[in-house]
């Protein structure tokens, strides 16, 4: 028997689960299908930094504004999800970007010119002020920029809390349930075929991260999503825990609520495998020790791979697919999916609810058409 949902979402990472959550807040029911477990991909392997100043190009105004909107949304979202019963482990700890060379220190100071216009209380810290804040940091650090409104979130905890809260709001979540294709009538998408049977839907959202390009098999459209493999590790050293995420030259250290230190990240274009490599681990350990020399004595805890989705212009695809009724895509955020998820999902949910994709035009798949 064919089942029905207002919206079907293909993909159970942070984008799919957050979109379902924000649709539910608007009274729209959805069903989310994930081929593995929720958050098992890049969302669960993320470093979790919520710091658009360092990760999203400020000269791309629509994208940067989306990231800033997400930054402002995180405290309320985290509070609401916690009230629903599961803590997403978001911390507004600030983010520190440090310089080891005079050249980089000059660049960071120059960036303060535009950052100071954002009303985010961003400030330059000299070497002593950095040391006062992070007593175990390398003495080679010459200074840094501290952004107090930024922070971090544990990616898997965020996904789990979205699933928990979404379920309470009526979202149906199906893990380990593959979607085999979409059903169409002329140029309208009317449902999907899944391992759990057929589902009719008024709207289908493709939110499958690097797998979103599979849509090319289902509709005659080129969806230029490429895989970008990233690796991260977790270390533990009793008595050493950064107060906030700290960015160095070749990597960054992110404190975890359980006392571990997450070190990230590597980048391997067009790689889809889930293999943790010795070379990547060595590079990340070096980056960690460069920042905090005492970490040479840290206990190695674990390593994980996440394959991120990228696009040709490094800007995500969000919104309706041109030429098709009832079909949207949300993918291609590369390494900033977690930090941009709230505003991305909320904007897409509003587009679906209102039927107006105009506000998302700058993120449309149509920009890649000849």
mmCIF file of C-alpha atoms in Angstrom:
data_model
loop_
_atom_site.group_PDB
_atom_site.id
_atom_site.type_symbol
_atom_site.label_atom_id
_atom_site.label_comp_id
_atom_site.label_asym_id
_atom_site.label_seq_id
_atom_site.Cartn_x
_atom_site.Cartn_y
_atom_site.Cartn_z
ATOM 1 C CA UNK A 1 0.000 0.000 0.000
ATOM 2 C CA UNK A 2 1.311 3.415 -0.955
ATOM 3 C CA UNK A 3 1.740 5.752 2.000
ATOM 4 C CA UNK A 4 1.454 9.537 1.973
ATOM 5 C CA UNK A 5 3.394 12.449 3.421
ATOM 6 C CA UNK A 6 3.211 16.171 2.711
ATOM 7 C CA UNK A 7 6.952 16.169 2.076
ATOM 8 C CA UNK A 8 9.473 13.364 1.639
ATOM 9 C CA UNK A 9 13.105 14.128 2.460
ATOM 10 C CA UNK A 10 15.827 11.899 1.051
ATOM 11 C CA UNK A 11 18.809 12.009 3.405
ATOM 12 C CA UNK A 12 19.109 11.939 7.182
ATOM 13 C CA UNK A 13 22.051 14.222 7.810
ATOM 14 C CA UNK A 14 21.767 17.605 9.452
ATOM 15 C CA UNK A 15 20.210 19.253 6.376
ATOM 16 C CA UNK A 16 17.476 16.665 5.974
ATOM 17 C CA UNK A 17 16.658 16.438 9.678
ATOM 18 C CA UNK A 18 16.715 20.203 10.192
ATOM 19 C CA UNK A 19 14.476 20.774 7.171
ATOM 20 C CA UNK A 20 11.984 18.261 8.578
ATOM 21 C CA UNK A 21 12.086 20.054 11.935
ATOM 22 C CA UNK A 22 11.441 23.504 10.482
ATOM 23 C CA UNK A 23 8.683 22.147 8.227
ATOM 24 C CA UNK A 24 7.037 20.616 11.300
ATOM 25 C CA UNK A 25 7.131 23.979 13.065
ATOM 26 C CA UNK A 26 5.046 25.252 10.144
ATOM 27 C CA UNK A 27 2.549 22.396 10.484
ATOM 28 C CA UNK A 28 3.849 20.460 7.475
ATOM 29 C CA UNK A 29 4.343 16.722 7.954
ATOM 30 C CA UNK A 30 7.340 15.001 6.430
ATOM 31 C CA UNK A 31 9.008 11.614 6.192
ATOM 32 C CA UNK A 32 12.806 11.400 6.245
ATOM 33 C CA UNK A 33 14.620 8.451 4.669
ATOM 34 C CA UNK A 34 18.238 7.621 5.460
ATOM 35 C CA UNK A 35 20.092 4.713 3.859
ATOM 36 C CA UNK A 36 22.266 4.260 6.952
ATOM 37 C CA UNK A 37 21.802 5.739 10.456
ATOM 38 C CA UNK A 38 20.990 9.378 11.037
ATOM 39 C CA UNK A 39 24.100 11.529 11.012
ATOM 40 C CA UNK A 40 26.440 8.684 10.043
ATOM 41 C CA UNK A 41 28.066 10.708 7.235
ATOM 42 C CA UNK A 42 29.654 14.149 7.264
ATOM 43 C CA UNK A 43 27.181 15.480 9.837
ATOM 44 C CA UNK A 44 28.417 13.073 12.469
ATOM 45 C CA UNK A 45 32.068 13.441 11.500
ATOM 46 C CA UNK A 46 32.104 17.233 11.482
ATOM 47 C CA UNK A 47 34.415 19.347 13.614
ATOM 48 C CA UNK A 48 31.259 21.258 14.540
ATOM 49 C CA UNK A 49 32.736 24.755 14.495
ATOM 50 C CA UNK A 50 30.052 27.426 14.286
ATOM 51 C CA UNK A 51 32.317 30.170 12.988
ATOM 52 C CA UNK A 52 31.305 31.784 9.703
ATOM 53 C CA UNK A 53 33.989 34.488 9.984
ATOM 54 C CA UNK A 54 36.645 31.905 9.175
ATOM 55 C CA UNK A 55 34.791 29.475 6.945
ATOM 56 C CA UNK A 56 32.341 31.327 4.698
ATOM 57 C CA UNK A 57 33.589 33.898 2.139
ATOM 58 C CA UNK A 58 32.327 37.317 3.204
ATOM 59 C CA UNK A 59 32.506 38.632 -0.366
ATOM 60 C CA UNK A 60 29.645 36.288 -1.317
ATOM 61 C CA UNK A 61 26.971 38.342 0.403
ATOM 62 C CA UNK A 62 23.974 35.954 0.157
ATOM 63 C CA UNK A 63 26.010 33.010 1.434
ATOM 64 C CA UNK A 64 27.680 34.984 4.203
ATOM 65 C CA UNK A 65 24.357 36.441 5.316
ATOM 66 C CA UNK A 66 22.901 32.929 5.425
ATOM 67 C CA UNK A 67 25.798 31.847 7.656
ATOM 68 C CA UNK A 68 25.369 34.856 9.956
ATOM 69 C CA UNK A 69 21.648 34.160 10.216
ATOM 70 C CA UNK A 70 22.453 30.594 11.278
ATOM 71 C CA UNK A 71 24.904 31.883 13.866
ATOM 72 C CA UNK A 72 22.156 34.045 15.364
ATOM 73 C CA UNK A 73 19.665 31.157 15.285
ATOM 74 C CA UNK A 74 21.825 28.597 17.075
ATOM 75 C CA UNK A 75 21.238 29.690 20.701
ATOM 76 C CA UNK A 76 17.439 29.578 20.339
ATOM 77 C CA UNK A 77 17.511 26.341 18.352
ATOM 78 C CA UNK A 78 19.744 24.681 20.947
ATOM 79 C CA UNK A 79 17.496 25.847 23.767
ATOM 80 C CA UNK A 80 14.362 24.595 22.006
ATOM 81 C CA UNK A 81 15.902 21.224 21.223
ATOM 82 C CA UNK A 82 17.090 20.835 24.810
ATOM 83 C CA UNK A 83 13.602 21.692 26.062
ATOM 84 C CA UNK A 84 12.278 18.955 23.759
ATOM 85 C CA UNK A 85 14.396 16.452 25.659
ATOM 86 C CA UNK A 86 17.822 16.053 24.035
ATOM 87 C CA UNK A 87 20.810 18.408 24.342
ATOM 88 C CA UNK A 88 22.483 19.164 20.959
ATOM 89 C CA UNK A 89 25.651 20.116 22.893
ATOM 90 C CA UNK A 90 25.974 23.578 21.413
ATOM 91 C CA UNK A 91 28.399 25.923 23.160
ATOM 92 C CA UNK A 92 28.708 29.643 22.444
ATOM 93 C CA UNK A 93 32.339 29.526 23.533
ATOM 94 C CA UNK A 94 33.792 31.956 21.040
ATOM 95 C CA UNK A 95 36.358 31.038 18.383
ATOM 96 C CA UNK A 96 40.054 31.994 18.366
ATOM 97 C CA UNK A 97 42.141 32.290 15.188
ATOM 98 C CA UNK A 98 45.875 32.546 15.910
ATOM 99 C CA UNK A 99 48.907 33.611 13.886
ATOM 100 C CA UNK A 100 52.381 32.088 13.938
ATOM 101 C CA UNK A 101 53.873 34.601 11.479
ATOM 102 C CA UNK A 102 53.875 38.357 11.130
ATOM 103 C CA UNK A 103 52.350 37.984 7.679
ATOM 104 C CA UNK A 104 49.321 36.091 8.973
ATOM 105 C CA UNK A 105 49.039 38.415 11.954
ATOM 106 C CA UNK A 106 48.842 41.331 9.535
ATOM 107 C CA UNK A 107 46.156 39.572 7.513
ATOM 108 C CA UNK A 108 44.085 38.897 10.635
ATOM 109 C CA UNK A 109 44.384 42.544 11.704
ATOM 110 C CA UNK A 110 43.350 43.687 8.227
ATOM 111 C CA UNK A 111 40.283 41.438 8.379
ATOM 112 C CA UNK A 112 39.186 43.224 11.554
ATOM 113 C CA UNK A 113 38.289 46.184 9.348
ATOM 114 C CA UNK A 114 35.275 44.433 7.848
ATOM 115 C CA UNK A 115 34.607 42.134 10.805
ATOM 116 C CA UNK A 116 34.182 45.117 13.119
ATOM 117 C CA UNK A 117 31.175 46.210 11.049
ATOM 118 C CA UNK A 118 29.251 43.054 11.967
ATOM 119 C CA UNK A 119 28.466 44.002 15.576
ATOM 120 C CA UNK A 120 30.110 40.805 16.826
ATOM 121 C CA UNK A 121 32.629 42.276 19.295
ATOM 122 C CA UNK A 122 35.549 40.691 17.431
ATOM 123 C CA UNK A 123 38.885 41.697 18.971
ATOM 124 C CA UNK A 124 42.631 41.355 18.455
ATOM 125 C CA UNK A 125 44.533 39.590 21.223
ATOM 126 C CA UNK A 126 48.293 40.029 21.529
ATOM 127 C CA UNK A 127 50.561 37.113 22.391
ATOM 128 C CA UNK A 128 50.177 37.610 26.139
ATOM 129 C CA UNK A 129 46.390 37.874 25.917
ATOM 130 C CA UNK A 130 46.253 34.682 23.846
ATOM 131 C CA UNK A 131 48.427 32.948 26.433
ATOM 132 C CA UNK A 132 46.240 34.226 29.254
ATOM 133 C CA UNK A 133 43.210 32.748 27.521
ATOM 134 C CA UNK A 134 44.931 29.518 26.449
ATOM 135 C CA UNK A 135 47.818 28.868 28.896
ATOM 136 C CA UNK A 136 48.965 25.702 27.090
ATOM 137 C CA UNK A 137 49.104 27.209 23.615
ATOM 138 C CA UNK A 138 52.400 27.335 21.738
ATOM 139 C CA UNK A 139 54.745 30.193 22.730
ATOM 140 C CA UNK A 140 55.315 30.740 18.997
ATOM 141 C CA UNK A 141 51.844 32.275 18.657
ATOM 142 C CA UNK A 142 52.170 36.003 17.955
ATOM 143 C CA UNK A 143 48.544 36.916 18.533
ATOM 144 C CA UNK A 144 45.078 36.182 17.271
ATOM 145 C CA UNK A 145 41.508 37.282 16.687
ATOM 146 C CA UNK A 146 38.793 36.238 19.109
ATOM 147 C CA UNK A 147 35.132 36.170 18.082
ATOM 148 C CA UNK A 148 33.001 35.709 21.217
ATOM 149 C CA UNK A 149 29.645 35.064 19.522
ATOM 150 C CA UNK A 150 30.834 32.028 17.611
ATOM 151 C CA UNK A 151 31.282 28.538 19.062
ATOM 152 C CA UNK A 152 30.798 24.869 18.302
ATOM 153 C CA UNK A 153 28.266 22.053 18.344
ATOM 154 C CA UNK A 154 28.643 18.271 18.455
ATOM 155 C CA UNK A 155 27.345 17.224 15.052
ATOM 156 C CA UNK A 156 25.933 13.834 16.007
ATOM 157 C CA UNK A 157 24.224 15.314 19.055
ATOM 158 C CA UNK A 158 22.621 18.008 16.908
ATOM 159 C CA UNK A 159 21.271 15.435 14.457
ATOM 160 C CA UNK A 160 20.011 13.201 17.287
ATOM 161 C CA UNK A 161 18.245 16.121 18.965
ATOM 162 C CA UNK A 162 16.608 17.174 15.679
ATOM 163 C CA UNK A 163 15.319 13.626 15.197
ATOM 164 C CA UNK A 164 14.038 13.537 18.775
ATOM 165 C CA UNK A 165 12.272 16.892 18.565
ATOM 166 C CA UNK A 166 11.007 16.237 15.040
ATOM 167 C CA UNK A 167 9.451 12.953 16.114
ATOM 168 C CA UNK A 168 7.531 14.766 18.829
ATOM 169 C CA UNK A 169 6.250 17.176 16.176
ATOM 170 C CA UNK A 170 5.005 14.358 13.940
ATOM 171 C CA UNK A 171 7.957 13.792 11.608
ATOM 172 C CA UNK A 172 8.423 10.167 10.556
ATOM 173 C CA UNK A 173 12.044 9.031 10.419
ATOM 174 C CA UNK A 174 13.143 5.886 8.563
ATOM 175 C CA UNK A 175 16.748 4.832 9.013
ATOM 176 C CA UNK A 176 18.468 2.070 7.040
ATOM 177 C CA UNK A 177 15.844 2.614 4.350
ATOM 178 C CA UNK A 178 17.154 3.313 0.879
ATOM 179 C CA UNK A 179 15.305 5.426 -1.672
ATOM 180 C CA UNK A 180 15.476 3.812 -5.109
ATOM 181 C CA UNK A 181 13.947 6.577 -7.193
ATOM 182 C CA UNK A 182 11.337 9.288 -7.528
ATOM 183 C CA UNK A 183 7.891 9.076 -9.100
ATOM 184 C CA UNK A 184 6.894 11.721 -11.627
ATOM 185 C CA UNK A 185 3.857 12.754 -13.625
ATOM 186 C CA UNK A 186 5.094 14.799 -16.570
ATOM 187 C CA UNK A 187 7.288 17.459 -14.908
ATOM 188 C CA UNK A 188 5.832 17.051 -11.438
ATOM 189 C CA UNK A 189 7.379 14.899 -8.716
ATOM 190 C CA UNK A 190 4.674 13.008 -6.832
ATOM 191 C CA UNK A 191 6.534 10.576 -4.600
ATOM 192 C CA UNK A 192 9.413 8.184 -4.079
ATOM 193 C CA UNK A 193 10.150 4.471 -4.228
ATOM 194 C CA UNK A 194 11.817 3.142 -1.095
ATOM 195 C CA UNK A 195 12.820 -0.108 0.566
ATOM 196 C CA UNK A 196 9.742 0.417 2.764
ATOM 197 C CA UNK A 197 7.432 0.795 -0.230
ATOM 198 C CA UNK A 198 6.044 3.703 -2.202
ATOM 199 C CA UNK A 199 5.396 7.100 -0.632
ATOM 200 C CA UNK A 200 3.242 9.758 -2.250
ATOM 201 C CA UNK A 201 4.261 13.330 -1.480
ATOM 202 C CA UNK A 202 3.383 16.831 -2.481
ATOM 203 C CA UNK A 203 7.057 17.719 -2.395
ATOM 204 C CA UNK A 204 10.359 15.806 -2.397
ATOM 205 C CA UNK A 205 13.603 17.208 -0.999
ATOM 206 C CA UNK A 206 16.940 15.709 -2.016
ATOM 207 C CA UNK A 207 19.270 16.188 0.953
ATOM 208 C CA UNK A 208 21.707 13.334 0.492
ATOM 209 C CA UNK A 209 24.983 15.212 0.813
ATOM 210 C CA UNK A 210 27.568 13.904 -1.684
ATOM 211 C CA UNK A 211 25.043 11.323 -2.876
ATOM 212 C CA UNK A 212 22.639 14.045 -4.051
ATOM 213 C CA UNK A 213 24.138 13.842 -7.525
ATOM 214 C CA UNK A 214 22.340 10.504 -7.914
ATOM 215 C CA UNK A 215 19.336 12.628 -8.873
ATOM 216 C CA UNK A 216 20.889 12.769 -12.340
ATOM 217 C CA UNK A 217 19.737 9.161 -12.709
ATOM 218 C CA UNK A 218 16.182 10.076 -11.758
ATOM 219 C CA UNK A 219 15.588 13.308 -13.642
ATOM 220 C CA UNK A 220 17.281 14.657 -16.800
ATOM 221 C CA UNK A 221 19.149 17.355 -14.901
ATOM 222 C CA UNK A 222 22.831 17.707 -14.122
ATOM 223 C CA UNK A 223 23.333 18.055 -10.372
ATOM 224 C CA UNK A 224 27.033 18.978 -10.047
ATOM 225 C CA UNK A 225 27.777 17.663 -6.569
ATOM 226 C CA UNK A 226 31.250 16.233 -5.981
ATOM 227 C CA UNK A 227 32.546 14.238 -2.992
ATOM 228 C CA UNK A 228 35.174 15.757 -0.681
ATOM 229 C CA UNK A 229 36.572 13.350 1.876
ATOM 230 C CA UNK A 230 37.457 14.796 5.264
ATOM 231 C CA UNK A 231 39.030 13.120 8.283
ATOM 232 C CA UNK A 232 39.207 14.150 11.929
ATOM 233 C CA UNK A 233 40.588 12.665 15.125
ATOM 234 C CA UNK A 234 39.852 12.810 18.835
ATOM 235 C CA UNK A 235 42.563 13.107 21.479
ATOM 236 C CA UNK A 236 42.451 13.168 25.248
ATOM 237 C CA UNK A 237 44.933 14.705 27.680
ATOM 238 C CA UNK A 238 43.749 15.225 31.266
ATOM 239 C CA UNK A 239 44.248 18.814 32.333
ATOM 240 C CA UNK A 240 44.308 20.251 28.806
ATOM 241 C CA UNK A 241 41.130 21.430 27.114
ATOM 242 C CA UNK A 242 40.906 24.562 24.959
ATOM 243 C CA UNK A 243 38.327 27.093 26.138
ATOM 244 C CA UNK A 244 37.036 27.416 22.581
ATOM 245 C CA UNK A 245 37.851 26.191 19.064
ATOM 246 C CA UNK A 246 41.355 27.393 18.147
ATOM 247 C CA UNK A 247 42.429 27.721 14.517
ATOM 248 C CA UNK A 248 46.073 27.481 13.606
ATOM 249 C CA UNK A 249 47.886 27.486 10.278
ATOM 250 C CA UNK A 250 47.242 23.881 9.277
ATOM 251 C CA UNK A 251 44.344 22.756 11.449
ATOM 252 C CA UNK A 252 42.259 23.452 14.495
ATOM 253 C CA UNK A 253 41.430 22.041 17.894
ATOM 254 C CA UNK A 254 37.863 21.948 19.158
ATOM 255 C CA UNK A 255 37.000 21.172 22.797
ATOM 256 C CA UNK A 256 34.353 18.532 23.373
ATOM 257 C CA UNK A 257 31.873 18.530 26.275
ATOM 258 C CA UNK A 258 33.214 15.144 27.410
ATOM 259 C CA UNK A 259 36.783 16.458 27.778
ATOM 260 C CA UNK A 260 38.227 15.174 24.516
ATOM 261 C CA UNK A 261 39.820 17.412 21.874
ATOM 262 C CA UNK A 262 38.697 17.135 18.273
ATOM 263 C CA UNK A 263 41.402 17.892 15.711
ATOM 264 C CA UNK A 264 40.536 18.646 12.095
ATOM 265 C CA UNK A 265 40.617 18.503 9.221
ATOM 266 C CA UNK A 266 41.883 16.988 6.012
ATOM 267 C CA UNK A 267 40.562 17.516 2.511
ATOM 268 C CA UNK A 268 40.678 15.020 -0.344
ATOM 269 C CA UNK A 269 38.807 16.050 -3.478
ATOM 270 C CA UNK A 270 36.743 13.476 -5.389
ATOM 271 C CA UNK A 271 37.321 10.727 -2.819
ATOM 272 C CA UNK A 272 34.313 8.739 -1.618
ATOM 273 C CA UNK A 273 35.848 6.022 0.541
ATOM 274 C CA UNK A 274 35.467 5.750 4.305
ATOM 275 C CA UNK A 275 39.100 4.801 4.987
ATOM 276 C CA UNK A 276 41.034 6.609 7.714
ATOM 277 C CA UNK A 277 44.634 7.018 6.546
ATOM 278 C CA UNK A 278 47.870 7.061 8.534
ATOM 279 C CA UNK A 279 49.059 10.124 6.654
ATOM 280 C CA UNK A 280 45.974 12.113 7.573
ATOM 281 C CA UNK A 281 46.295 11.128 11.223
ATOM 282 C CA UNK A 282 49.961 12.181 11.204
ATOM 283 C CA UNK A 283 49.092 15.555 9.650
ATOM 284 C CA UNK A 284 46.375 16.256 12.191
ATOM 285 C CA UNK A 285 48.527 15.228 15.148
ATOM 286 C CA UNK A 286 51.238 17.603 13.890
ATOM 287 C CA UNK A 287 48.678 20.407 13.589
ATOM 288 C CA UNK A 288 47.479 19.731 17.135
ATOM 289 C CA UNK A 289 50.993 19.661 18.598
ATOM 290 C CA UNK A 290 51.885 22.850 16.713
ATOM 291 C CA UNK A 291 49.036 24.548 18.556
ATOM 292 C CA UNK A 292 49.415 22.792 21.901
ATOM 293 C CA UNK A 293 52.880 21.211 22.350
ATOM 294 C CA UNK A 294 51.694 19.163 25.339
ATOM 295 C CA UNK A 295 49.411 17.196 23.033
ATOM 296 C CA UNK A 296 52.424 15.134 21.974
ATOM 297 C CA UNK A 297 51.618 13.135 25.116
ATOM 298 C CA UNK A 298 47.886 12.905 24.444
ATOM 299 C CA UNK A 299 46.023 9.634 24.269
ATOM 300 C CA UNK A 300 44.760 8.863 20.764
ATOM 301 C CA UNK A 301 41.042 8.195 21.080
ATOM 302 C CA UNK A 302 39.539 7.663 17.632
ATOM 303 C CA UNK A 303 39.345 8.797 14.022
ATOM 304 C CA UNK A 304 36.470 9.227 11.643
ATOM 305 C CA UNK A 305 35.758 10.022 8.006
ATOM 306 C CA UNK A 306 32.994 12.181 6.584
ATOM 307 C CA UNK A 307 32.427 12.742 2.873
ATOM 308 C CA UNK A 308 31.205 16.270 2.241
ATOM 309 C CA UNK A 309 29.295 17.600 -0.783
ATOM 310 C CA UNK A 310 30.874 20.329 -2.887
ATOM 311 C CA UNK A 311 29.753 22.337 -5.912
ATOM 312 C CA UNK A 312 31.694 23.914 -8.807
ATOM 313 C CA UNK A 313 31.449 27.420 -7.305
ATOM 314 C CA UNK A 314 31.716 26.308 -3.662
ATOM 315 C CA UNK A 315 28.243 27.649 -2.893
ATOM 316 C CA UNK A 316 25.442 25.261 -1.868
ATOM 317 C CA UNK A 317 22.413 24.346 -3.940
ATOM 318 C CA UNK A 318 19.247 25.247 -2.039
ATOM 319 C CA UNK A 319 15.692 25.443 -3.258
ATOM 320 C CA UNK A 320 13.358 24.345 -6.071
ATOM 321 C CA UNK A 321 14.751 22.539 -9.100
ATOM 322 C CA UNK A 322 13.935 24.657 -12.173
ATOM 323 C CA UNK A 323 11.494 23.005 -14.539
ATOM 324 C CA UNK A 324 10.153 20.578 -11.941
ATOM 325 C CA UNK A 325 7.192 21.038 -9.635
ATOM 326 C CA UNK A 326 7.450 19.537 -6.186
ATOM 327 C CA UNK A 327 11.218 18.966 -6.140
ATOM 328 C CA UNK A 328 13.905 20.774 -4.145
ATOM 329 C CA UNK A 329 17.584 20.200 -3.416
ATOM 330 C CA UNK A 330 19.608 21.136 -0.353
ATOM 331 C CA UNK A 331 23.245 20.075 -0.648
ATOM 332 C CA UNK A 332 26.734 21.274 -1.460
ATOM 333 C CA UNK A 333 27.709 23.093 1.749
ATOM 334 C CA UNK A 334 31.113 21.402 1.862
ATOM 335 C CA UNK A 335 32.653 21.871 5.331
ATOM 336 C CA UNK A 336 30.083 24.373 6.619
ATOM 337 C CA UNK A 337 26.913 22.283 6.594
ATOM 338 C CA UNK A 338 26.597 22.179 10.367
ATOM 339 C CA UNK A 339 27.152 25.881 10.896
ATOM 340 C CA UNK A 340 24.740 26.929 8.136
ATOM 341 C CA UNK A 341 22.076 24.281 8.779
ATOM 342 C CA UNK A 342 19.544 26.319 10.807
ATOM 343 C CA UNK A 343 19.138 29.164 8.313
ATOM 344 C CA UNK A 344 19.408 26.864 5.298
ATOM 345 C CA UNK A 345 16.703 24.513 6.569
ATOM 346 C CA UNK A 346 14.453 27.308 7.786
ATOM 347 C CA UNK A 347 14.717 29.106 4.427
ATOM 348 C CA UNK A 348 13.982 25.939 2.489
ATOM 349 C CA UNK A 349 11.035 25.102 4.745
ATOM 350 C CA UNK A 350 9.619 28.576 4.145
ATOM 351 C CA UNK A 351 10.101 28.179 0.387
ATOM 352 C CA UNK A 352 8.166 24.891 0.440
ATOM 353 C CA UNK A 353 5.422 26.268 2.687
ATOM 354 C CA UNK A 354 4.931 29.453 0.675
ATOM 355 C CA UNK A 355 5.619 28.049 -2.766
ATOM 356 C CA UNK A 356 7.991 30.960 -3.363
ATOM 357 C CA UNK A 357 11.547 29.994 -4.264
ATOM 358 C CA UNK A 358 12.525 33.564 -5.099
ATOM 359 C CA UNK A 359 14.469 34.311 -1.910
ATOM 360 C CA UNK A 360 16.690 31.299 -2.658
ATOM 361 C CA UNK A 361 17.332 32.233 -6.287
ATOM 362 C CA UNK A 362 21.051 32.907 -5.694
ATOM 363 C CA UNK A 363 21.435 29.305 -4.489
ATOM 364 C CA UNK A 364 19.393 27.733 -7.291
ATOM 365 C CA UNK A 365 20.584 24.760 -9.310
ATOM 366 C CA UNK A 366 19.650 26.866 -12.311
ATOM 367 C CA UNK A 367 22.819 28.940 -11.984
ATOM 368 C CA UNK A 368 24.755 26.062 -13.548
ATOM 369 C CA UNK A 369 22.560 25.942 -16.645
ATOM 370 C CA UNK A 370 24.052 27.254 -19.904
#
